[in-house]
Coordinates of C-alpha atoms in Angstrom, one line a residue:
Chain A
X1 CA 51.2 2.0 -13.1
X2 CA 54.3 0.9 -11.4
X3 CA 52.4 -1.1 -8.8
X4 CA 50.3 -3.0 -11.4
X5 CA 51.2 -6.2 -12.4
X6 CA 50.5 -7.4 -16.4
X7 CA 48.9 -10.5 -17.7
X8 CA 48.5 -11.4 -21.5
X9 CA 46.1 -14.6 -22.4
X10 CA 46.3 -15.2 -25.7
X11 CA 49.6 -15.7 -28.0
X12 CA 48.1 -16.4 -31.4
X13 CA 48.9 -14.3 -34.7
X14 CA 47.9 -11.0 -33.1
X15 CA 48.9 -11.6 -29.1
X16 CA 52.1 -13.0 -29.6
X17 CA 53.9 -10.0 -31.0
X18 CA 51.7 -7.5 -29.0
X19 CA 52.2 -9.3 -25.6
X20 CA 56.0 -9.3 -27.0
X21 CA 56.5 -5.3 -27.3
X22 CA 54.8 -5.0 -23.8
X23 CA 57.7 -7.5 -22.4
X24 CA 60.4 -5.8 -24.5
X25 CA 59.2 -2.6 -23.0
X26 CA 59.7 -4.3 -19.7
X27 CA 55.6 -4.4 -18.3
X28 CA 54.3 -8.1 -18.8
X29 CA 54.3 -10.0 -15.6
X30 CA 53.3 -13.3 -16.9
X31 CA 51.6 -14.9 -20.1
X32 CA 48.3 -17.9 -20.4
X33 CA 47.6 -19.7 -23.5
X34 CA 45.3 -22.5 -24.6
X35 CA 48.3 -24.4 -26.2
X36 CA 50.9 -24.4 -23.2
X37 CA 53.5 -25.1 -25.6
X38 CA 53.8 -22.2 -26.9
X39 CA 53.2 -20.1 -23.9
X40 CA 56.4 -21.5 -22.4
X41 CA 57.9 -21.1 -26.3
X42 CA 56.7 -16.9 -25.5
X43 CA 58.1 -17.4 -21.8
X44 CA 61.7 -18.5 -23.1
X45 CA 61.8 -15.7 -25.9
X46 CA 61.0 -12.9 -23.4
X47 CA 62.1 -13.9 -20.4
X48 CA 58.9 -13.6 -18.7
X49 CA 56.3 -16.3 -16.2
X50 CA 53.7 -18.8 -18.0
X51 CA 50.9 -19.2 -15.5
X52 CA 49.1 -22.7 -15.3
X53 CA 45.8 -21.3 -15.8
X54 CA 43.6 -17.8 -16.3
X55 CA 42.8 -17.9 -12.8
X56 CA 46.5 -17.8 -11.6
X57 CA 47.2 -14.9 -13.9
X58 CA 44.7 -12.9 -12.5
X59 CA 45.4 -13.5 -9.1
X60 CA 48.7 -12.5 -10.1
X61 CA 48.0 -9.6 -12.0
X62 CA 46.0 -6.3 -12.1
X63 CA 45.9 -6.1 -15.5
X64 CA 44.9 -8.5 -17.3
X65 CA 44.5 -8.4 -21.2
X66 CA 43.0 -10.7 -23.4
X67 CA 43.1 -11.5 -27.5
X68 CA 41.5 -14.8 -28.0
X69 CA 39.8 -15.6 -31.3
X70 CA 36.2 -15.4 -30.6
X71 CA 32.9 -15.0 -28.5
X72 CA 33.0 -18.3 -26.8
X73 CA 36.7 -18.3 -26.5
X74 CA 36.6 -15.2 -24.5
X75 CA 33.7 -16.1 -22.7
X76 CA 35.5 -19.3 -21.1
X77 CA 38.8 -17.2 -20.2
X78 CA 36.2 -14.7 -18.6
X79 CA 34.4 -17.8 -16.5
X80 CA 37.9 -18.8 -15.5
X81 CA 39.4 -15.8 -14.2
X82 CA 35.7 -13.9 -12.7
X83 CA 36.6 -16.0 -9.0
X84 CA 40.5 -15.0 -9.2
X85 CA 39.7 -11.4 -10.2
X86 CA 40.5 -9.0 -7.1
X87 CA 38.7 -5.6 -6.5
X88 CA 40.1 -2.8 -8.3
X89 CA 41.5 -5.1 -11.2
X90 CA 41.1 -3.9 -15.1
X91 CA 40.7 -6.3 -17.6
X92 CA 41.0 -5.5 -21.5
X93 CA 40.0 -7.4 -23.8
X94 CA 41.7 -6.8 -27.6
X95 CA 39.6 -9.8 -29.2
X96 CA 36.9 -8.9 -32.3
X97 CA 33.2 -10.3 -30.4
X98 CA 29.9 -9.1 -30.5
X99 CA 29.2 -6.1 -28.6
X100 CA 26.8 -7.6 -26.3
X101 CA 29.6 -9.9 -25.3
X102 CA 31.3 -6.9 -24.0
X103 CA 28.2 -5.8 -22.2
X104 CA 27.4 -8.5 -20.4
X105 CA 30.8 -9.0 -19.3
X106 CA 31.0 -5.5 -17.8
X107 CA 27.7 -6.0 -16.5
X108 CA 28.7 -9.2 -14.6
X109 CA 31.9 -7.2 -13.0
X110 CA 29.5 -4.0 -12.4
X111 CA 29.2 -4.7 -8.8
X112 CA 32.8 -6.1 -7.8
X113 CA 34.9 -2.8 -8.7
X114 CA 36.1 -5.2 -11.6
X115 CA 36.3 -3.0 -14.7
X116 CA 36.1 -4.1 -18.2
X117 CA 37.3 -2.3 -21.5
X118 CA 36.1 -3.7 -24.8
X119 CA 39.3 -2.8 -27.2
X120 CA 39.4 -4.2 -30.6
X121 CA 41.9 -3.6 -32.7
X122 CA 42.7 -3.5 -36.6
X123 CA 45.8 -3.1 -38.5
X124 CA 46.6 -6.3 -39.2
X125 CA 49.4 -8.8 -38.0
X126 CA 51.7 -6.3 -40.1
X127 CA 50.9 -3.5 -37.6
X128 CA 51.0 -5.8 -34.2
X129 CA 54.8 -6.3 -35.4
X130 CA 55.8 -3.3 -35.8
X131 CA 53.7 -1.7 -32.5
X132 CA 51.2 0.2 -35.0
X133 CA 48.1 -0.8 -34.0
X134 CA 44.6 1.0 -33.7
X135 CA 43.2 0.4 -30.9
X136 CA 39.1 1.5 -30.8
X137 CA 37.8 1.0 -27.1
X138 CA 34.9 1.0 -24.9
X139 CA 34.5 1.9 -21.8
X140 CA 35.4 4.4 -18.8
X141 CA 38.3 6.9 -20.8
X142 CA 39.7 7.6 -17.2
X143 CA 40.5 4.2 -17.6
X144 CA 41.3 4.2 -20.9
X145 CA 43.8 7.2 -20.4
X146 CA 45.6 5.3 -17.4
X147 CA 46.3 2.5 -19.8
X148 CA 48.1 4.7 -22.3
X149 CA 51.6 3.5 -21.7
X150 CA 50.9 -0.3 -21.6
X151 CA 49.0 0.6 -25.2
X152 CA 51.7 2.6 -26.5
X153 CA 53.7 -0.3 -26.8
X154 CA 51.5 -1.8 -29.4
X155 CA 49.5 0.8 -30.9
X156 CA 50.0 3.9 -32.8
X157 CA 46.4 5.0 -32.3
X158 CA 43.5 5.0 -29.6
X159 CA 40.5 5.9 -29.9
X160 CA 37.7 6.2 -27.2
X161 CA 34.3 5.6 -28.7
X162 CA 32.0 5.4 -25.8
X163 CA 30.4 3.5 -23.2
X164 CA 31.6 -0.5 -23.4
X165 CA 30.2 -2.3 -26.4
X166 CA 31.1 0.3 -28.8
X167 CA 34.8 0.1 -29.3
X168 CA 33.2 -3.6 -30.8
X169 CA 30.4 -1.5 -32.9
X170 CA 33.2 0.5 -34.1
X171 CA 35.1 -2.7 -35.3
X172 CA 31.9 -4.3 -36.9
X173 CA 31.3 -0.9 -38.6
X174 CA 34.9 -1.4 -39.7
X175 CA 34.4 -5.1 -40.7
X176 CA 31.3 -3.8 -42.9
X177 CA 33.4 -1.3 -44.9
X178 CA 36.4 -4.1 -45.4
X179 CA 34.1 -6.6 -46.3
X180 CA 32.6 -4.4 -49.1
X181 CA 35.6 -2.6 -50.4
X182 CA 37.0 -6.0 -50.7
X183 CA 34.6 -7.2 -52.9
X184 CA 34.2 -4.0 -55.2
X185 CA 38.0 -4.3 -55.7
X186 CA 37.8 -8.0 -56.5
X187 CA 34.9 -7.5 -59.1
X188 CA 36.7 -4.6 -60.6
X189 CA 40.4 -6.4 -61.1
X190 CA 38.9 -9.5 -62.5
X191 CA 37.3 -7.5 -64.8
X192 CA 40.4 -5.7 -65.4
X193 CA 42.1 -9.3 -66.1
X194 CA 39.4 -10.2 -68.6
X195 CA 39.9 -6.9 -70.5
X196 CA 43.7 -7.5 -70.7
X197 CA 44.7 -3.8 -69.2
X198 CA 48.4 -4.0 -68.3
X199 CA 48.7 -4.3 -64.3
X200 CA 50.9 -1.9 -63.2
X201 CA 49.6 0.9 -64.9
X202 CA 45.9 -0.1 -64.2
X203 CA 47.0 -0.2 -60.3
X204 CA 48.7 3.2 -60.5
X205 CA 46.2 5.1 -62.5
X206 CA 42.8 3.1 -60.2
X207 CA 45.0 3.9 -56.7
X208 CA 46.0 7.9 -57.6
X209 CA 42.1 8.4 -58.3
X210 CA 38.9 8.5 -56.6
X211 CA 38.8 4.7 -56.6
X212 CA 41.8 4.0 -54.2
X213 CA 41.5 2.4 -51.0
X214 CA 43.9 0.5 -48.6
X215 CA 43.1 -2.8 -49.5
X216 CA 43.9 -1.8 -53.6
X217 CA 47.0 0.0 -52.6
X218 CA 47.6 -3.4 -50.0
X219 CA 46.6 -6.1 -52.0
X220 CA 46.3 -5.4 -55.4
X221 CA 49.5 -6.5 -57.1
X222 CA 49.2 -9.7 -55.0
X223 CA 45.9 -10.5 -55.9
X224 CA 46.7 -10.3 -59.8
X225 CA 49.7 -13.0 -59.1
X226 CA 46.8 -14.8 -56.8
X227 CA 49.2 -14.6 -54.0
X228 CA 46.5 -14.6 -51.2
X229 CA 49.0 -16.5 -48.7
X230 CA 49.4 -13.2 -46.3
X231 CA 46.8 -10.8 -44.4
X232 CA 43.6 -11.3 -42.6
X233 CA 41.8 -14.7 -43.1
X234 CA 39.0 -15.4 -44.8
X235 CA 37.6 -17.1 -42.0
X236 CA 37.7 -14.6 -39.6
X237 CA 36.4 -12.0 -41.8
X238 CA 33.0 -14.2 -42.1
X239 CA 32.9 -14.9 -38.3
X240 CA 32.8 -11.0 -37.9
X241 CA 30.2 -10.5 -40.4
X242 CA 28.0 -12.8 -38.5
X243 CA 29.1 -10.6 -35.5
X244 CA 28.2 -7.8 -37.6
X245 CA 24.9 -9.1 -38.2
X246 CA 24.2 -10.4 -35.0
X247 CA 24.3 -6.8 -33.8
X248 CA 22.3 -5.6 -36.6
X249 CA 19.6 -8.0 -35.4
X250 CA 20.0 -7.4 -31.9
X251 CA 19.0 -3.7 -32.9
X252 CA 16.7 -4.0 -35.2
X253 CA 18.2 -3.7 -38.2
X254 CA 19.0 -5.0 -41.9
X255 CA 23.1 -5.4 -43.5
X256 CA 21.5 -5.8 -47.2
X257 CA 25.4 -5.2 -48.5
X258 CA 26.8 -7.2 -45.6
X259 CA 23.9 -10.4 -46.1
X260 CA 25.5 -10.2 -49.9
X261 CA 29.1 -10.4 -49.1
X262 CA 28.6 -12.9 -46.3
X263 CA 27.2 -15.4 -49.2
X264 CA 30.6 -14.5 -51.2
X265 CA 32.7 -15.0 -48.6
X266 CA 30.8 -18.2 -47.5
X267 CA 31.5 -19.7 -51.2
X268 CA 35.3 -19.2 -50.7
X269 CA 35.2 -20.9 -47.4
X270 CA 33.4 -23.7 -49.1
X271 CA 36.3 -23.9 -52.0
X272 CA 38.5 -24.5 -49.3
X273 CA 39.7 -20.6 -49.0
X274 CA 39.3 -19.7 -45.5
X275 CA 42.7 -19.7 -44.2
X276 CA 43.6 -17.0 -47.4
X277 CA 43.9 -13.7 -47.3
X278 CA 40.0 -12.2 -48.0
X279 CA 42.0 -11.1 -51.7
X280 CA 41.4 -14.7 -52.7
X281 CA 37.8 -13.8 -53.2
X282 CA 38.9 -12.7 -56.5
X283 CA 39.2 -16.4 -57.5
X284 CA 35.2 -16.7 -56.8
X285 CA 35.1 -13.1 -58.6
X286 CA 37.0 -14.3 -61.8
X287 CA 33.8 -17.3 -61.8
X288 CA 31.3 -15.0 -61.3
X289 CA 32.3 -13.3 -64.1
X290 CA 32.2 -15.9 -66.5
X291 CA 28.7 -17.0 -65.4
X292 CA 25.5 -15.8 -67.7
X293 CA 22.6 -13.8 -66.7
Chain B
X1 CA 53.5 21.1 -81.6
X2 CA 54.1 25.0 -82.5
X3 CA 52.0 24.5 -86.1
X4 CA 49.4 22.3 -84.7
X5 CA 45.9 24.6 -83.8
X6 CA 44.1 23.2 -81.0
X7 CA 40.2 23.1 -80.1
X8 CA 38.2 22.2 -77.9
X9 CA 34.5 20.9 -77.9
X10 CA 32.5 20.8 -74.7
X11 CA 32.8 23.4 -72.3
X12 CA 30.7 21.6 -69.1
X13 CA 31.9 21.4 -65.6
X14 CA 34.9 19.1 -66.8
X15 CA 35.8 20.7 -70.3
X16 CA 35.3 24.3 -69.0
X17 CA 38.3 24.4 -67.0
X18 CA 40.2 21.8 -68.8
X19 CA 40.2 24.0 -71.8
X20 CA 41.0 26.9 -69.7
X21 CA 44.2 25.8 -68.8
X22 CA 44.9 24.9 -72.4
X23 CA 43.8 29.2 -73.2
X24 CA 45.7 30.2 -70.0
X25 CA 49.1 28.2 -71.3
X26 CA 48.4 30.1 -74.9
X27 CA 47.8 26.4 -76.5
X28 CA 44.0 26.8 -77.5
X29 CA 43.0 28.4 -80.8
X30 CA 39.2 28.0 -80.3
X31 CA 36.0 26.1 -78.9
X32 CA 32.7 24.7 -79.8
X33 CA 30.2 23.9 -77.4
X34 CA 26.1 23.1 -77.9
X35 CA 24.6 25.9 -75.8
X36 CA 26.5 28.7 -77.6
X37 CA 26.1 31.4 -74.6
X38 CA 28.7 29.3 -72.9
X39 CA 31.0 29.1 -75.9
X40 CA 30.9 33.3 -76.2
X41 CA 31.5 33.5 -72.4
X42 CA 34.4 31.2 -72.3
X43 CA 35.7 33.2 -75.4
X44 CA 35.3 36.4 -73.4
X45 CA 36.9 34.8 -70.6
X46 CA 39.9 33.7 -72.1
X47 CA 40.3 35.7 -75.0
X48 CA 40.2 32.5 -77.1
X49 CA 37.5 32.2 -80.9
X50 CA 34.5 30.5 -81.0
X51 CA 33.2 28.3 -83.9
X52 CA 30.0 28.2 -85.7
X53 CA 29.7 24.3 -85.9
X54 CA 32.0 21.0 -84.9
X55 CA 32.8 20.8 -88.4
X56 CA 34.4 24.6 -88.6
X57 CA 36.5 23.7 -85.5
X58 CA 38.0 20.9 -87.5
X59 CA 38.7 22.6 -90.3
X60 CA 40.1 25.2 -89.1
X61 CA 42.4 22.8 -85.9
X62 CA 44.9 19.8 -86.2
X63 CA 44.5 18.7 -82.6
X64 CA 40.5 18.3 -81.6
X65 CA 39.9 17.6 -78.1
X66 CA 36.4 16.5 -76.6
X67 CA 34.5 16.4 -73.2
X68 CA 31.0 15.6 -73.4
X69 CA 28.5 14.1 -71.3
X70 CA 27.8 10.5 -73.0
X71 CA 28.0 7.7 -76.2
X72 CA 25.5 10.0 -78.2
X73 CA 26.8 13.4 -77.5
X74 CA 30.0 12.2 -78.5
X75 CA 29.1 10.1 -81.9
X76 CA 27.2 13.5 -82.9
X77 CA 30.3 15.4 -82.4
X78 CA 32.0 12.6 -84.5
X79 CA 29.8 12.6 -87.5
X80 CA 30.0 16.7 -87.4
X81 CA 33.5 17.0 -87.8
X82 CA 34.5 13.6 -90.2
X83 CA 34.0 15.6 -93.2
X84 CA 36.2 18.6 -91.8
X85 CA 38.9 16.8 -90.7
X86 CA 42.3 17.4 -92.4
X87 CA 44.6 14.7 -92.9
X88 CA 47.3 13.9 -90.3
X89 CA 44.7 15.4 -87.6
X90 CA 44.8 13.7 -83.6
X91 CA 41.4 13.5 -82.3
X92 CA 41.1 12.9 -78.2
X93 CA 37.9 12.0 -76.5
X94 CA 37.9 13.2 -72.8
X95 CA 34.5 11.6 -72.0
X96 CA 33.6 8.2 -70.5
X97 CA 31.7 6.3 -73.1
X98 CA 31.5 2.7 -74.4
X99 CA 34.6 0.6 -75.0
X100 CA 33.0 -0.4 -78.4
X101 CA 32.3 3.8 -79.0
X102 CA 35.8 4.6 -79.2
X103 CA 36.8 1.4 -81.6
X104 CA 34.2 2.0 -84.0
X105 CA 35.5 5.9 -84.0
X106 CA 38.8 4.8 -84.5
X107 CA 38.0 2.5 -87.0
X108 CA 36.1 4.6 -89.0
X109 CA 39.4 6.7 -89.8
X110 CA 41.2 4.1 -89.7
X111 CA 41.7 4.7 -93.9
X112 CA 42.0 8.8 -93.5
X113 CA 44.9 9.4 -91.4
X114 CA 42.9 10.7 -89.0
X115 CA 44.3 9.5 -85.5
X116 CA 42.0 8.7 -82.4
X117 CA 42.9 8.4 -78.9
X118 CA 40.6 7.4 -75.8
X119 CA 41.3 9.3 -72.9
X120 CA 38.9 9.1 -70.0
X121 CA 39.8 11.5 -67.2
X122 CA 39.1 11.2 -62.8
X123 CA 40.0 13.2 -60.4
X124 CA 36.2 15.3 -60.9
X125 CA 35.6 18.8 -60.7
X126 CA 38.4 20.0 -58.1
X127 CA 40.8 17.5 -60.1
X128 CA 40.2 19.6 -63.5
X129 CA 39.7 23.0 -61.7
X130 CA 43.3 22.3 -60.0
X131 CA 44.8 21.0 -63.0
X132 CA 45.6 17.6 -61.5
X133 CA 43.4 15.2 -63.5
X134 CA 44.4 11.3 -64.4
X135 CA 43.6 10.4 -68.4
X136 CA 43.5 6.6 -68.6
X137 CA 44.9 6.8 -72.7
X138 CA 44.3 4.2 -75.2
X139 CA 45.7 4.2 -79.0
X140 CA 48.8 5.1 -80.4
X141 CA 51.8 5.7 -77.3
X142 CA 54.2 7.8 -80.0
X143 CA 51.1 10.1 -80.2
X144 CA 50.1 10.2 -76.5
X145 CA 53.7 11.2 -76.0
X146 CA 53.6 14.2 -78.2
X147 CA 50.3 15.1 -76.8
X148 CA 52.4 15.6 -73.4
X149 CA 52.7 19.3 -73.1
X150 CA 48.8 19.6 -74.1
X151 CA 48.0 17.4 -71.4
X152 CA 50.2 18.5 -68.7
X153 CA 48.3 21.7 -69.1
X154 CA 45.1 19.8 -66.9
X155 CA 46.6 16.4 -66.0
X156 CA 49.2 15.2 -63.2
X157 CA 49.2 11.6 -65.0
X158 CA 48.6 9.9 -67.9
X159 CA 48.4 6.4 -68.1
X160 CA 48.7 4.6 -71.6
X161 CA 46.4 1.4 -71.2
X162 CA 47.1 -0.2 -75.1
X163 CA 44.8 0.3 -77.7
X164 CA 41.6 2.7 -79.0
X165 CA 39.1 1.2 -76.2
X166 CA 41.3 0.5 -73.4
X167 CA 41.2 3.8 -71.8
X168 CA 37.4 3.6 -71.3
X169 CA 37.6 0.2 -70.5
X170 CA 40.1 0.9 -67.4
X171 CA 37.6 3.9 -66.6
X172 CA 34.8 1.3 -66.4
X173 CA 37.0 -1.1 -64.0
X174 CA 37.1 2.5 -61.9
X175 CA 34.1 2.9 -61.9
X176 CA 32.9 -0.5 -60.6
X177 CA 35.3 0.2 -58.0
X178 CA 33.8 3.9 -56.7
X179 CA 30.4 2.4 -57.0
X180 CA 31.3 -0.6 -54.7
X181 CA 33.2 1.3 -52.5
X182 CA 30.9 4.0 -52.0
X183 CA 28.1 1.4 -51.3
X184 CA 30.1 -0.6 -48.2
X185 CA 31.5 3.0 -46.6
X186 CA 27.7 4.0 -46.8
X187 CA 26.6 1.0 -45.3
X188 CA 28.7 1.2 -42.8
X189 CA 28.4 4.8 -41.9
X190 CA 24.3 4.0 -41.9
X191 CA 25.0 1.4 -39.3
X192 CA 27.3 3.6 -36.9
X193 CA 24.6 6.8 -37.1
X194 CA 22.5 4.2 -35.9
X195 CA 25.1 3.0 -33.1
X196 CA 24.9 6.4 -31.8
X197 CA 29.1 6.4 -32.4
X198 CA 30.9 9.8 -32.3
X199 CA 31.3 10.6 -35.4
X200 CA 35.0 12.5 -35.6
X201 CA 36.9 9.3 -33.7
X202 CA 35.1 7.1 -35.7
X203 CA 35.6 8.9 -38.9
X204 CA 39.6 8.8 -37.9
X205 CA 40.1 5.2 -36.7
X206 CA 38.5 3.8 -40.1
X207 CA 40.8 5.9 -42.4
X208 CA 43.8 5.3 -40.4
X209 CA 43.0 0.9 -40.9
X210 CA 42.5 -1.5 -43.5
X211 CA 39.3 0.2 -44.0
X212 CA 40.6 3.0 -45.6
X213 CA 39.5 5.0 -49.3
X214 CA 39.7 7.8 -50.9
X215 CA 36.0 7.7 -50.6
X216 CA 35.5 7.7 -47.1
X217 CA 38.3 10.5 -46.4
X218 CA 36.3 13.1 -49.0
X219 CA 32.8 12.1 -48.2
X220 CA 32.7 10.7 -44.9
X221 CA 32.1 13.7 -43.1
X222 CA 29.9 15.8 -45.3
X223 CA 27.8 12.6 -45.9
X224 CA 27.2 12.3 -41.8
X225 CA 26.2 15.5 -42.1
X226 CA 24.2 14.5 -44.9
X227 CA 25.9 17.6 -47.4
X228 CA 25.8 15.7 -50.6
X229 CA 25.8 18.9 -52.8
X230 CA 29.0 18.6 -54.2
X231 CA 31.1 15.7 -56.5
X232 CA 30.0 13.3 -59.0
X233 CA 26.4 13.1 -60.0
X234 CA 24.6 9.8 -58.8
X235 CA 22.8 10.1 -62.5
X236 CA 26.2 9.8 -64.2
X237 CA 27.6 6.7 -62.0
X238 CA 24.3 5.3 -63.1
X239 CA 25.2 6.1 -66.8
X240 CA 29.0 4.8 -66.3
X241 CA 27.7 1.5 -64.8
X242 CA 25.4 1.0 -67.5
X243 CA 28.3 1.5 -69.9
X244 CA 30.1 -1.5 -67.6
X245 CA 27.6 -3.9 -68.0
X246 CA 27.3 -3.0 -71.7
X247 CA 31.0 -3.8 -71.8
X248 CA 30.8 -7.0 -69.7
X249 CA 28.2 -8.3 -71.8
X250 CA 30.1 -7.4 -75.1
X251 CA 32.9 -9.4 -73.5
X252 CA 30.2 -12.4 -72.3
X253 CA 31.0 -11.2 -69.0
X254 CA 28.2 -10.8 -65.9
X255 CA 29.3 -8.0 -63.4
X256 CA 27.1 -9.6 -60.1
X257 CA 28.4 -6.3 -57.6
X258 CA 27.8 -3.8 -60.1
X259 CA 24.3 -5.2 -61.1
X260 CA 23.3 -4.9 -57.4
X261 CA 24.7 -1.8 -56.7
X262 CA 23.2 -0.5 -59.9
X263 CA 19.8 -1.5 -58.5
X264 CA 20.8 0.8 -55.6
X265 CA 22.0 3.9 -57.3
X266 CA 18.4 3.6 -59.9
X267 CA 16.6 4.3 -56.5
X268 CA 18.3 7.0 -55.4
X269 CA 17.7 8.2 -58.7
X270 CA 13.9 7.8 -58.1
X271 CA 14.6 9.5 -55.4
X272 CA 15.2 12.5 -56.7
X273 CA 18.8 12.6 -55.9
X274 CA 20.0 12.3 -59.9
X275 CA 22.2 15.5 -59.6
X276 CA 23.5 14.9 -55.7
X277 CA 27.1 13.4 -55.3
X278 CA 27.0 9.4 -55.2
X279 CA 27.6 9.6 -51.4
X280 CA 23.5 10.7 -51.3
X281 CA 23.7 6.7 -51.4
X282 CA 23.4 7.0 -47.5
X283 CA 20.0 8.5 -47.6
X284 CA 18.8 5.1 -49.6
X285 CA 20.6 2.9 -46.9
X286 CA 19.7 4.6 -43.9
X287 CA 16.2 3.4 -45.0
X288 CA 17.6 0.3 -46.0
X289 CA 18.9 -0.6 -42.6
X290 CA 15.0 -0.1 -40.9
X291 CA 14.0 -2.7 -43.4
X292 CA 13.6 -6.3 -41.5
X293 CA 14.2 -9.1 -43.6

């Protein structure tokens, strides 16, 4: 590892504080990000290089990881650094996209000893502060294993899932569950608010049962004060269950639960909810509830 | 406590062991259940009497506890013992029924000083085997409290939720919350069987995120290996979500999530799956996911 040289593209809510424990830990070469402002902000606070594009990183680096926000974000930094790339280089990328995005970016590199790793991750910008991240990956786990102290630095857990594409099946599959536990916990505490049953002892008693789940034991107190300010945005969640479904299609297959969240989650977007946490959906809930059959 | 004589009506999978603990802590004084077989067996077992009729049990006990299976099971229990009951008598309903059930009990004795609480239990079959149940109370708290050292005999927490009817309604608000969550973890674990993903890493990296539930950790693996012998019935999540929308509808509420989900579980029913644990649900989305839209 000691010959490889890092790169990080992409300092938002999620790359900033990962690309920040891998500087701490003293293994990030230099940083690229669309706002250059806050690339050089990064560059002050760690002490590390900006770069004045993707290509210059990865002609600088061997390592190159990536967290953008989305498909064609990550396809554009991908364009941009495929001419700089040299032989033997690994890139990673940590963004949520469709798993065909991964494949066809490892297919494009399959001939120019370029390898690719498609590594989403989840655990929220809670866990890329404190280094706890889960990492699910796809790809060659030789690879993968190599990689294990620039990933301890950020994540608590890593997971090889297969060939590349399905560390992103893995997150969609992930993305599905959230979605739907989400809205099963909404339904439930705005009917919970309608029947008057004292918070705190409603949240203890659902939470120590079968009906307890992360995103009750997370978000349910907050919800009931509808303090949605903090967690993962509404509109990320519905540009993953479009991945979701995208992937569904691509294979053949129906998401009758996901089809019926996504319209939810589309009507909290539309009320001007989509930089909330996905708890706000219990504002569309406590509606819902007081519409008739 | 010492003068009161305790019985217990309903001996099926829940009240069976429930009462044992009560026989094996020297608290019961004798039992009642419809099938009488299974009232001389537990008696055997536990060295504990059995009663002729409801209504002997009452006389004869200050303290009558109940488990049975639903609304009219319980109401017939009621009507047997009102005419036996002595003054000053505490009668606790373990089973899930109606909101509406448990305040018309309670105000039917409201005049007799005959004393009713609601308490719902979760935590299922291991939960009561292991002594380790939740009751979700409603009515008097003076009374709940010196019911204590009864229920510590099954019970690891009890939760006073207000008045006669608010124990069963917080069991309701569970129960739209196991019913939704069961249908997005079996939604999801549909799409990754079809994603070809390993099941023990993927199992593992959605338990340790935001995607987390009690759910998934009991019943994701034995529902990937589609074992769906053991846990709670799909035909009585069917009969607890009818008793939600009842409720919501008493309250001029719509429940839209448990309405669909409902439509779900009434298939697997169909299916033949009535007495297989709720996480048989992947069997009706597996087929679900072929379906194209």
């Amino acid at each position: 590892m000691t010959n490889f040289k890092i790169g990080f593209i992409g300092l938002g809510a999620m790359g900033w504080p990962m690309a920040g424990h891998l500087a701490k830990a003293g293994l990030l070469n230099c940083v690229w990000n669309r706002s250059s402002q806050k690339a050089q902000q990064f560059a002050a606070e760690f002490d590390v290089e900006t770069t004045n594009s993707p290509a210059e990183l990865a002609k600088r680096c061997q390592l190159v990881l990536i967290c953008v926000a989305a498909d064609n974000d990550l396809l554009a930094v991908i364009d941009a650094i495929t001419p700089a790339l040299q032989a033997g280089s690994i890139v990673v990328d940590h963004s949520t996209v469709a798993p065909a995005t991964a494949q066809q970016i490892a297919n494009r590199w399959v001939n120019d000893n370029i390898e690719f790793l498609d590594a989403p991750i989840s655990g929220g910008v809670e866990g890329a502060k404190n280094g706890l991240l889960s990492i699910m990956a796809g790809g060659s786990n030789h690879t993968l294993q190599k990689l294990t102290p620039v990933f301890d630095c950020y994540a608590a857990r890593v997971s090889h899932m297969g060939e590349v594409g399905n560390g992103q099946a893995t997150k969609a599959v992930n993305q599905v569950l959230i979605a739907g536990v989400a809205e099963a916990v909404c339904e439930g505490l705005a009917l919970a608010e309608q029947l008057d049953l004292p918070h705190e002892a409603l949240l203890q008693v659902l939470q120590n049962g079968a009906a307890g789940s992360w995103f009750l034991d997370k978000r349910g107190a907050t919800m009931l004060a509808d303090d949605c300010d903090t967690g993962f945005k509404l509109e990320l969640l519905v540009k993953d269950l479009r991945i979701c479904r995208q992937m569904a299609s691509d294979n053949n297959l129906t998401l009758p639960g996901v089809n019926r969240t996504l319209q939810d989650y589309l009507q909290c977007l539309a009320a001007g909810d989509g930089a909330q946490d996905i708890s706000a959906l219990i504002r569309l809930k406590r509606e819902q509830l007081l519409i008739h059959d």
